[in-house]
Coordinates of C-alpha atoms and ligand atoms in Angstrom, one line a residue:
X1 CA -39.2 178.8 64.7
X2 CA -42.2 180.7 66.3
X3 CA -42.4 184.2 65.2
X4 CA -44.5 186.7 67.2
X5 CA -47.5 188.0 64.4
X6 CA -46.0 191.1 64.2
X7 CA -42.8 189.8 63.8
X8 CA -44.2 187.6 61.0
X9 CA -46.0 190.4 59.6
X10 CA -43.2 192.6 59.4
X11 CA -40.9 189.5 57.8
X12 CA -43.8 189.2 55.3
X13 CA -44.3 193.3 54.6
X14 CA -40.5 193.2 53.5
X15 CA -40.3 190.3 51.5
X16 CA -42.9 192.2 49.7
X17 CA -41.0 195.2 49.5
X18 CA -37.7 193.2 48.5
X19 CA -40.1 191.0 45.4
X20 CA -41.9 194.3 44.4
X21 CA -38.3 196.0 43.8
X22 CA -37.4 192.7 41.3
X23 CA -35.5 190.9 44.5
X24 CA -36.4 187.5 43.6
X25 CA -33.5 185.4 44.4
X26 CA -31.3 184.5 47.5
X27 CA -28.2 183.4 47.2
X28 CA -24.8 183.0 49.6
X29 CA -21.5 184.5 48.9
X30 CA -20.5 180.8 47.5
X31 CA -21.9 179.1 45.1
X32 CA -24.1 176.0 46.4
X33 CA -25.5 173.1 44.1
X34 CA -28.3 171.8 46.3
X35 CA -28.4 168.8 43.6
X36 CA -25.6 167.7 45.1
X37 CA -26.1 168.3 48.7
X38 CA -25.7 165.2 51.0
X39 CA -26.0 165.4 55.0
X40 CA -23.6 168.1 56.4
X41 CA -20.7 167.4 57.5
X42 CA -20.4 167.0 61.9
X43 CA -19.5 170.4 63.1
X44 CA -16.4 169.3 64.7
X45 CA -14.8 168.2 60.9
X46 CA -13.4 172.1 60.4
X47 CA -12.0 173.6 63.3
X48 CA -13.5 177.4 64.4
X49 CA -10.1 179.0 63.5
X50 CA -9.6 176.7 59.9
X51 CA -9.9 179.4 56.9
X52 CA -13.1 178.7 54.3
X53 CA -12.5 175.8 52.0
X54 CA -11.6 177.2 48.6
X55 CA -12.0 175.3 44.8
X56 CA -8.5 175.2 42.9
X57 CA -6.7 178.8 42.9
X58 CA -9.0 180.9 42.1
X59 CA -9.3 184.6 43.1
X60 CA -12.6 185.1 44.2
X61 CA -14.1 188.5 42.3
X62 CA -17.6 188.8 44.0
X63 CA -16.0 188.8 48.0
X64 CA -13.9 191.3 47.5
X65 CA -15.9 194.5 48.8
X66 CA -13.6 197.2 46.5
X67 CA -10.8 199.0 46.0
X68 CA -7.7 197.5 45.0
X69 CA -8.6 193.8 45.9
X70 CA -11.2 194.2 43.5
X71 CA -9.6 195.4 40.7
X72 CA -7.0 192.7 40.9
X73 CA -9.9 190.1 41.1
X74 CA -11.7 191.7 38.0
X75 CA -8.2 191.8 36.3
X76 CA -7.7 188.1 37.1
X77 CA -11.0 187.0 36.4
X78 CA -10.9 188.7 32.6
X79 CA -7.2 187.2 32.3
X80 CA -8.8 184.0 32.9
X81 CA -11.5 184.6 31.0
X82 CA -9.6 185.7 27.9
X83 CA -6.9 182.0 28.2
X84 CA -10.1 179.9 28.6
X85 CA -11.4 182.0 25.7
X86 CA -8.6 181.4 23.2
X87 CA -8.8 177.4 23.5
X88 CA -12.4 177.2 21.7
X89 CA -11.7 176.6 18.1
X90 CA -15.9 176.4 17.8
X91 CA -19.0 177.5 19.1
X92 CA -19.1 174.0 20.5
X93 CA -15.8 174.3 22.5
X94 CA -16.2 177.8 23.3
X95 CA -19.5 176.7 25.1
X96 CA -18.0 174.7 27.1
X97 CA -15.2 176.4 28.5
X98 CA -18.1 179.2 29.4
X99 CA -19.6 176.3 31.1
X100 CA -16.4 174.7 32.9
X101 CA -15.6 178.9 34.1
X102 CA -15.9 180.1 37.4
X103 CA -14.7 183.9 37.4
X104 CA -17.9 185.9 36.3
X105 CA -19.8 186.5 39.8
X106 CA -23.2 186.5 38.3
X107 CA -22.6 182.3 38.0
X108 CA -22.9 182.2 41.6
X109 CA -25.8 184.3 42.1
X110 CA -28.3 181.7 41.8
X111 CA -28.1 181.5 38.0
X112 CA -29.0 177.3 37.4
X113 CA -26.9 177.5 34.3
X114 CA -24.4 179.2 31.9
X115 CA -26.7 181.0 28.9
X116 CA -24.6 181.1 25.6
X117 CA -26.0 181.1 21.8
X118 CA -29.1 179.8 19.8
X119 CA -29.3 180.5 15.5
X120 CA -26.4 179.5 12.9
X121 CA -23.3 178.8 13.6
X122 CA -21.6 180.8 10.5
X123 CA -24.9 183.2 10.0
X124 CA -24.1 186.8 8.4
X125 CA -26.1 188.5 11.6
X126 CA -24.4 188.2 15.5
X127 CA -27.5 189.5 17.8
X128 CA -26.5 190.5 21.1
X129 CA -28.2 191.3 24.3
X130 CA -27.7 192.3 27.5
X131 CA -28.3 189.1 30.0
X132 CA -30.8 186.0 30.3
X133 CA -34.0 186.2 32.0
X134 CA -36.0 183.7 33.8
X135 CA -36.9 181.8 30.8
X136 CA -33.5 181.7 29.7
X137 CA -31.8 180.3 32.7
X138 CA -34.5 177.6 33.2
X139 CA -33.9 176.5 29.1
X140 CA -30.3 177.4 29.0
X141 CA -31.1 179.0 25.7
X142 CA -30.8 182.9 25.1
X143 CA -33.9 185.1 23.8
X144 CA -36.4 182.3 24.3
X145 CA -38.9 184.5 26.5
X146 CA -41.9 187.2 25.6
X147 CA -39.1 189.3 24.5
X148 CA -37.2 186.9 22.5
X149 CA -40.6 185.7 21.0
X150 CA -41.1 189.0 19.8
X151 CA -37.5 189.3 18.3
X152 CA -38.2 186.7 16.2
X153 CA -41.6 187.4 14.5
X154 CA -40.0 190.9 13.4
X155 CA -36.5 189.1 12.6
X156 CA -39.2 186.6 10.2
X157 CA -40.8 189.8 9.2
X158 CA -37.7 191.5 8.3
X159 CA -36.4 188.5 6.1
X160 CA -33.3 187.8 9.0
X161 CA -34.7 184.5 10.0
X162 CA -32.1 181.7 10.0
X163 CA -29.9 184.4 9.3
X164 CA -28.4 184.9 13.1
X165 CA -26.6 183.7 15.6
X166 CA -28.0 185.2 19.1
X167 CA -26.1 185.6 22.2
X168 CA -25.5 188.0 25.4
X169 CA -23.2 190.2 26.7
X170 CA -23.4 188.0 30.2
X171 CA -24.0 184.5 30.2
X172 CA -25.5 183.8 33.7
X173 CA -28.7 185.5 34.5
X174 CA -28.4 188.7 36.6
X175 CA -30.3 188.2 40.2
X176 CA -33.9 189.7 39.4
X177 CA -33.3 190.3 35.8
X178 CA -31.4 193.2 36.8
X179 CA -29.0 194.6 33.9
X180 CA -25.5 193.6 34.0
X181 CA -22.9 195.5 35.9
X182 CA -19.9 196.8 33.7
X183 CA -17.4 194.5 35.6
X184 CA -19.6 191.4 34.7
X185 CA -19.6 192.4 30.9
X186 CA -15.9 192.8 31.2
X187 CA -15.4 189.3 33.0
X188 CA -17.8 187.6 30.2
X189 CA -16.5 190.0 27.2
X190 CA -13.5 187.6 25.9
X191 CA -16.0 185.0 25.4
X192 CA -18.4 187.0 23.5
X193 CA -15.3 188.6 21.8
X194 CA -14.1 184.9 20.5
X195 CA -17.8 184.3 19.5
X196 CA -17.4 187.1 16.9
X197 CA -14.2 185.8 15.7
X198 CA -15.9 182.2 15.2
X199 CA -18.5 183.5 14.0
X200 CA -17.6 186.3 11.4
X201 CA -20.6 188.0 11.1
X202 CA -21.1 190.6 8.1
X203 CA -22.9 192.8 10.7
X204 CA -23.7 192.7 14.1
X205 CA -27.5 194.0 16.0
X206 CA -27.1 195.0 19.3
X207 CA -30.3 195.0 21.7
X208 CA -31.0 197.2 24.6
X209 CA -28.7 200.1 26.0
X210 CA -26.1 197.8 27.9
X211 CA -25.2 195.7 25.2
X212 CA -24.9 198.7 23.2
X213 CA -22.4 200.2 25.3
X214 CA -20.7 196.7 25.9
X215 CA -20.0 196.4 22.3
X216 CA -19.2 200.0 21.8
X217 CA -17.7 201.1 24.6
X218 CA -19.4 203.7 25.3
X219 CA -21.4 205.7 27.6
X220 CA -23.8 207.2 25.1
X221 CA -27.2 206.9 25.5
X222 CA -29.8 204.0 23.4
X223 CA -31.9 206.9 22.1
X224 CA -28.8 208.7 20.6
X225 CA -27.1 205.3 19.8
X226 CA -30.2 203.6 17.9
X227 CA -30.3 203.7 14.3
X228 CA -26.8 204.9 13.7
X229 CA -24.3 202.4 12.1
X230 CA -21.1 201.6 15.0
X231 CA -18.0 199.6 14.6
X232 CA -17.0 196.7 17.0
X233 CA -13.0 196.6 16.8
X234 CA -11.6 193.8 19.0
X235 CA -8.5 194.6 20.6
X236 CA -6.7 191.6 19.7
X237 CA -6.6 190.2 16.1
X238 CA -7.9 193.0 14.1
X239 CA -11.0 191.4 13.9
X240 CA -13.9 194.0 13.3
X241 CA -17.6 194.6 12.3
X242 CA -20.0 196.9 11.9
X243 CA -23.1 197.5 14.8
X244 CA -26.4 198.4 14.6
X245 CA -27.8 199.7 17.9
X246 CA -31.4 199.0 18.1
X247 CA -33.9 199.0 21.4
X248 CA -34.9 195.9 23.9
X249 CA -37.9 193.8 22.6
X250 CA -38.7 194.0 26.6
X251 CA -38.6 197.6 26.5
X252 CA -41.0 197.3 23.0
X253 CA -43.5 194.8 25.7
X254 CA -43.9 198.1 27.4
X255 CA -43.5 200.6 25.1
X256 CA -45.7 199.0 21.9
X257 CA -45.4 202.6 20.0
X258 CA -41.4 202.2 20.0
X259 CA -41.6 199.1 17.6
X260 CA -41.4 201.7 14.5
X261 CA -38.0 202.6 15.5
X262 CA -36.9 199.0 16.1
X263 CA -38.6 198.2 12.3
X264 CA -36.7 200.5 10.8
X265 CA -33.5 199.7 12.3
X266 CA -33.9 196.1 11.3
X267 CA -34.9 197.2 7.8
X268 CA -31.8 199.0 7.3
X269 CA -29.6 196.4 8.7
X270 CA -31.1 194.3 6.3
X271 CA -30.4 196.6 3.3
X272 CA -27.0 196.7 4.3
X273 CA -26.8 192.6 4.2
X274 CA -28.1 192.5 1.1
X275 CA -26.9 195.1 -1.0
X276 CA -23.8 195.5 -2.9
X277 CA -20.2 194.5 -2.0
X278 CA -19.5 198.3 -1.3
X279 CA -21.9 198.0 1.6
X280 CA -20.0 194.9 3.1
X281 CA -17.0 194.9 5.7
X282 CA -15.7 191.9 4.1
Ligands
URA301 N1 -33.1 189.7 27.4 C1 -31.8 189.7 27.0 O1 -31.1 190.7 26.9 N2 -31.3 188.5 26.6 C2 -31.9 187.4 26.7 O2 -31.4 186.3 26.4 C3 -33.3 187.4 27.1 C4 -33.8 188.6 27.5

């Protein structure tokens, strides 16, 4: 293609603009695994008129532009979510079917894989945060960047190491680390929901405002919400534990001062671990 220079420039001044506002990734409305890609097919193969070729039955979530479409796709997608979720009798399994699941939108937004849990299996802290970065998506593991490096020295420090089981409220990585939308939490929550019935944490730390509000449901903000003991009741199974709100380790990157608050949040989640039997949920 040959571009006039100012064409070019212009092309170049806005994929500037796009990268500066955190738009790093492009993606289609479908899916594509370039790993997979062979020659495309002759042109002639799928007549102008044909409809788009679609996988199995699914109801697509992430086409639909709004209204009642979309709320019938979100509906169907946590439906799905919450039979696939059922199935997994262990972390293992449960992995697996997040794997082998197509319904949350952010999976085909250039994520390269699904993000579930790192830590112990059966460990008396459930850590959860709001979505994988960059590092995350390339190692498949959750909390494995900067700010997951700095959640583990002050986990160590606080005495919590090898005493969690770390995981998100999304599982696919949000286009330009963007924080997840509500719906996506929603699609991804059954998942995240069975985690905490496999896991059976004594207590739970949540990280950052939108796992906060995930967990809670709630639309209070971090600063009020840090600090202050919450309860996560699932609606099915009365399955339940108690939350501790605490702030981002990305946001703590920025904001070095802000660690205090963190500190003491982990401290007292701590205290409740290991103190008496009056203290536990269980
Ligand atoms: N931030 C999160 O909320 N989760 C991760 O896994 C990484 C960074």
């Amino acid at each position: 293609m040959n571009a006039s220079p100012a064409a070019s420039d212009a092309l170049t001044a806005l994929l500037a603009f796009w990268h500066e506002a955190g738009v790093e990734d492009c993606y289609e409305a479908a899916p594509v695994d370039r790993t997979r890609e062979t020659a495309p097919p002759p042109r002639a193969a799928r007549p102008a008129s044909a409809p788009p070729q679609t996988t199995g039955t699914v109801t697509p979530l992430r086409p639909t532009p709004s209204g009642i479409g979309a709320t019938e796709a979100l509906a169907d997608a946590v439906a799905r979510a919450r039979a696939a979720a059922r199935t997994a009798e262990s972390l293992e399994s449960l992995t697996d079917a997040i794997r082998a699941f197509d319904g949350c939108p952010l999976s085909g937004m250039g994520a390269r894989q699904a993000v579930v849990w790192r830590g112990e299996a059966t460990a008396p802290v459930m850590i959860v945060g709001e979505g994988p970065g960059a590092e995350e998506d390339a190692r498949g593991l959750p909390f494995v960047g900067k700010a997951g490096q700095l959640l583990d020295r002050m986990l160590k420090a606080a005495g919590l190491d090898g005493r969690v089981m770390i995981t998100n409220t999304v599982f696919w990585r949000p286009p330009g680390n963007r924080t997840p939308t509500a719906d996506e939490q929603a699609v991804c929550a059954p998942f995240v929901a069975r985690a905490l019935e496999l896991v059976k944490p004594k207590l739970v730390l949540t990280v950052g405002a939108a796992a906060a509000r995930a967990v809670l449901h709630t639309s209070e903000g971090i600063t009020r919400l840090r600090g202050n003991w919450g309860e996560w009741h699932l609606a099915e199974g009365g399955v339940s534990a108690p939350v501790m709100p605490t702030l981002h380790p990305a946001f703590l990157l920025r904001q070095p001062q802000a660690k205090a608050m963190v500190w003491a949040d982990l401290l007292e989640l701590a205290a409740r671990l290991d103190g008496d039997d009056s203290k536990s949920p269980h």
